[in-house]
Structure formats: structure tokens, C-alpha cells
Amino acid sequence: MSFELMVFEVASAPTSKNEFMAWYRRQLESSGGCDYDGTYLSPRALWNWFMEIKEIFIPMNGKFSPSTDTINKTPGLEDRLVDYVFYRDMIHVTVSWDQAEEACVTMMRLAKKHKVGFCGETADDWDIILPNGTTMA
């Protein structure tokens, strides 16, 4: 099973939770609107967030992913691989449940640092947290 997280450009996202979740789903369903290298990213803050987080949670796809040889030769590296999918104004991240707690804490901290929003699933809902620490209602 996997755990989903997302960071987003606040200025491009709706401001109410219901509208935000509809926007988020539209992003995921858009055909041809995503990639695995960050080509579509326009906001610099999202790119800066990714450049820092990729050193902790390693991309499993795209130009920043390690080679199979590197994975095989580096103990524990495979356990830190995560799936990043880039959209114009957001980055969708899928991690294993084993990584979920550490990923949430780290990604949220870096989201605040780089002034991007953070969205993560909880037991029965999604928490959407803005860079100033407030939760979207």
C-alpha cells in the first residue's frame, strides 16, 4: 500500500478545501499534463522544494533517479525510493506506509521553508496546510 502527499503553488490553488480537492483530482486526471523530471513545473519554489527533498527521499523515476546498479550497491537506498509526479503547479508524491510518518514531517517542514502548500492524507481525510501554518477549511 502507498501513502500520498502533495506540495503545491498556493497562488494557483483554490482557497476552500472542497474546491481544492476538486482541483487536485483534475490535476491527477489530466492527460499529458505531468512528467517525472519537473519539466512542467513553473513555480520556482516547487522546484527548490524538490531539489532539497530529493536528497532525502530519492526519486524512483526520471532523470534524478539512481541507476539499478547504484541501488543494488547502496544498502538501504531502495527503502528511500519514492514516486514523484510533476504537474504545472504541484508535485504529487507517493511513499510506502513505512516512510509515511518521516515523509510527512520532512515534506511539511520543507514546504514551509520554500513557501509552498502541503497536502497529506490522514486516516479519513486530507490535511491541506498553507505555508503560514494554517489549515485550509
Short mmCIF file of C-alpha atoms in Angstrom, two decimals:
data_model
loop_
_atom_site.label_atom_id
_atom_site.label_comp_id
_atom_site.label_asym_id
_atom_site.label_seq_id
_atom_site.Cartn_x
_atom_site.Cartn_y
_atom_site.Cartn_z
CA MET A 1 0.00 0.00 0.00
CA SER A 2 1.06 3.58 -0.51
CA PHE A 3 0.62 6.94 1.14
CA GLU A 4 0.00 10.07 -0.93
CA LEU A 5 1.35 13.57 -0.33
CA MET A 6 1.45 16.69 -2.40
CA VAL A 7 3.02 20.13 -2.42
CA PHE A 8 1.52 22.95 -4.44
CA GLU A 9 1.86 26.54 -5.53
CA VAL A 10 -0.52 28.40 -3.21
CA ALA A 11 -1.27 31.23 -5.67
CA SER A 12 -2.52 28.71 -8.27
CA ALA A 13 -4.74 26.64 -5.98
CA PRO A 14 -8.32 27.28 -4.83
CA THR A 15 -8.74 28.56 -1.29
CA SER A 16 -11.54 26.31 0.00
CA LYS A 17 -10.96 22.66 0.83
CA ASN A 18 -13.78 21.32 -1.41
CA GLU A 19 -12.63 23.35 -4.40
CA PHE A 20 -9.03 22.44 -3.68
CA MET A 21 -9.76 18.69 -3.66
CA ALA A 22 -11.63 19.01 -6.98
CA TRP A 23 -8.65 20.94 -8.43
CA TYR A 24 -6.27 18.30 -7.11
CA ARG A 25 -8.27 15.46 -8.73
CA ARG A 26 -8.40 17.35 -12.04
CA GLN A 27 -4.62 17.66 -11.96
CA LEU A 28 -4.22 13.92 -11.43
CA GLU A 29 -6.69 13.08 -14.21
CA SER A 30 -5.25 15.47 -16.80
CA SER A 31 -3.78 13.55 -19.70
CA GLY A 32 -0.36 14.67 -20.80
CA GLY A 33 -0.11 17.24 -18.03
CA CYS A 34 2.52 15.52 -15.94
CA ASP A 35 6.08 14.25 -16.09
CA TYR A 36 8.74 12.64 -13.91
CA ASP A 37 11.55 15.19 -14.33
CA GLY A 38 9.97 18.52 -13.39
CA THR A 39 9.69 19.81 -16.97
CA TYR A 40 6.20 21.21 -16.39
CA LEU A 41 6.98 22.98 -13.13
CA SER A 42 6.72 26.72 -13.44
CA PRO A 43 6.88 27.98 -9.85
CA ARG A 44 10.49 28.22 -8.71
CA ALA A 45 9.51 27.46 -5.10
CA LEU A 46 8.28 23.99 -6.07
CA TRP A 47 11.50 23.29 -7.93
CA ASN A 48 13.57 24.43 -4.94
CA TRP A 49 11.48 22.19 -2.65
CA PHE A 50 12.10 19.21 -4.91
CA MET A 51 15.82 19.84 -5.24
CA GLU A 52 16.12 19.63 -1.45
CA ILE A 53 13.70 16.76 -0.75
CA LYS A 54 15.17 14.52 -3.47
CA GLU A 55 18.34 14.19 -1.41
CA ILE A 56 16.33 12.60 1.43
CA PHE A 57 13.58 10.77 -0.46
CA ILE A 58 15.16 9.55 -3.70
CA PRO A 59 13.14 9.66 -6.95
CA MET A 60 12.41 6.22 -8.34
CA ASN A 61 11.78 7.59 -11.86
CA GLY A 62 13.10 10.35 -14.07
CA LYS A 63 16.46 11.94 -14.60
CA PHE A 64 17.21 12.23 -10.87
CA SER A 65 16.67 8.54 -10.13
CA PRO A 66 19.65 6.31 -9.36
CA SER A 67 20.70 3.54 -11.70
CA THR A 68 19.80 -0.05 -10.90
CA ASP A 69 23.50 -0.68 -10.29
CA THR A 70 23.64 2.16 -7.74
CA ILE A 71 20.52 0.85 -6.00
CA ASN A 72 21.99 -2.64 -5.81
CA LYS A 73 25.32 -1.37 -4.43
CA THR A 74 23.91 1.06 -1.85
CA PRO A 75 22.44 -0.58 1.25
CA GLY A 76 19.10 0.97 2.26
CA LEU A 77 18.76 3.10 -0.87
CA GLU A 78 15.84 1.11 -2.22
CA ASP A 79 13.94 1.78 1.02
CA ARG A 80 14.21 5.55 0.41
CA LEU A 81 12.85 5.49 -3.17
CA VAL A 82 9.60 7.39 -3.72
CA ASP A 83 7.47 8.27 -6.72
CA TYR A 84 7.31 11.94 -7.76
CA VAL A 85 4.94 13.13 -10.47
CA PHE A 86 5.26 16.75 -11.54
CA TYR A 87 2.43 18.95 -12.72
CA ARG A 88 2.49 22.63 -13.61
CA ASP A 89 1.60 23.84 -10.11
CA MET A 90 2.04 20.79 -7.90
CA ILE A 91 4.17 17.75 -7.17
CA HIS A 92 2.37 14.53 -6.25
CA VAL A 93 4.44 12.18 -4.09
CA THR A 94 3.72 8.53 -3.31
CA VAL A 95 5.63 6.84 -0.49
CA SER A 96 5.33 3.48 1.21
CA TRP A 97 3.46 3.30 4.52
CA ASP A 98 6.80 2.57 6.19
CA GLN A 99 8.01 6.02 5.09
CA ALA A 100 4.77 7.90 5.71
CA GLU A 101 5.49 9.49 9.09
CA GLU A 102 9.01 10.65 8.25
CA ALA A 103 7.89 11.80 4.81
CA CYS A 104 5.05 13.89 6.24
CA VAL A 105 7.23 15.62 8.79
CA THR A 106 10.09 16.27 6.37
CA MET A 107 7.98 17.34 3.41
CA MET A 108 5.85 19.64 5.55
CA ARG A 109 8.94 21.26 7.08
CA LEU A 110 10.44 21.86 3.63
CA ALA A 111 7.10 23.09 2.28
CA LYS A 112 7.06 25.79 4.95
CA LYS A 113 10.71 26.65 4.23
CA HIS A 114 10.09 27.02 0.48
CA LYS A 115 6.69 28.70 0.95
CA VAL A 116 4.60 26.09 -0.84
CA GLY A 117 1.43 24.40 0.38
CA PHE A 118 1.37 20.84 1.69
CA CYS A 119 -1.40 18.28 1.40
CA GLY A 120 -1.33 14.87 3.02
CA GLU A 121 -3.83 12.14 3.64
CA THR A 122 -4.93 11.30 7.16
CA ALA A 123 -6.97 8.32 8.36
CA ASP A 124 -10.19 9.53 6.76
CA ASP A 125 -9.49 12.90 5.13
CA TRP A 126 -6.81 15.20 3.71
CA ASP A 127 -4.97 17.92 5.59
CA ILE A 128 -4.13 20.96 3.49
CA ILE A 129 -1.58 23.20 5.17
CA LEU A 130 -0.55 26.61 3.88
CA PRO A 131 3.00 27.99 4.26
CA ASN A 132 1.96 30.15 7.20
CA GLY A 133 0.90 27.01 9.10
CA THR A 134 -2.87 27.46 8.81
CA THR A 135 -5.04 24.59 7.68
CA MET A 136 -7.39 25.07 4.75
CA ALA A 137 -11.04 24.62 5.76
#
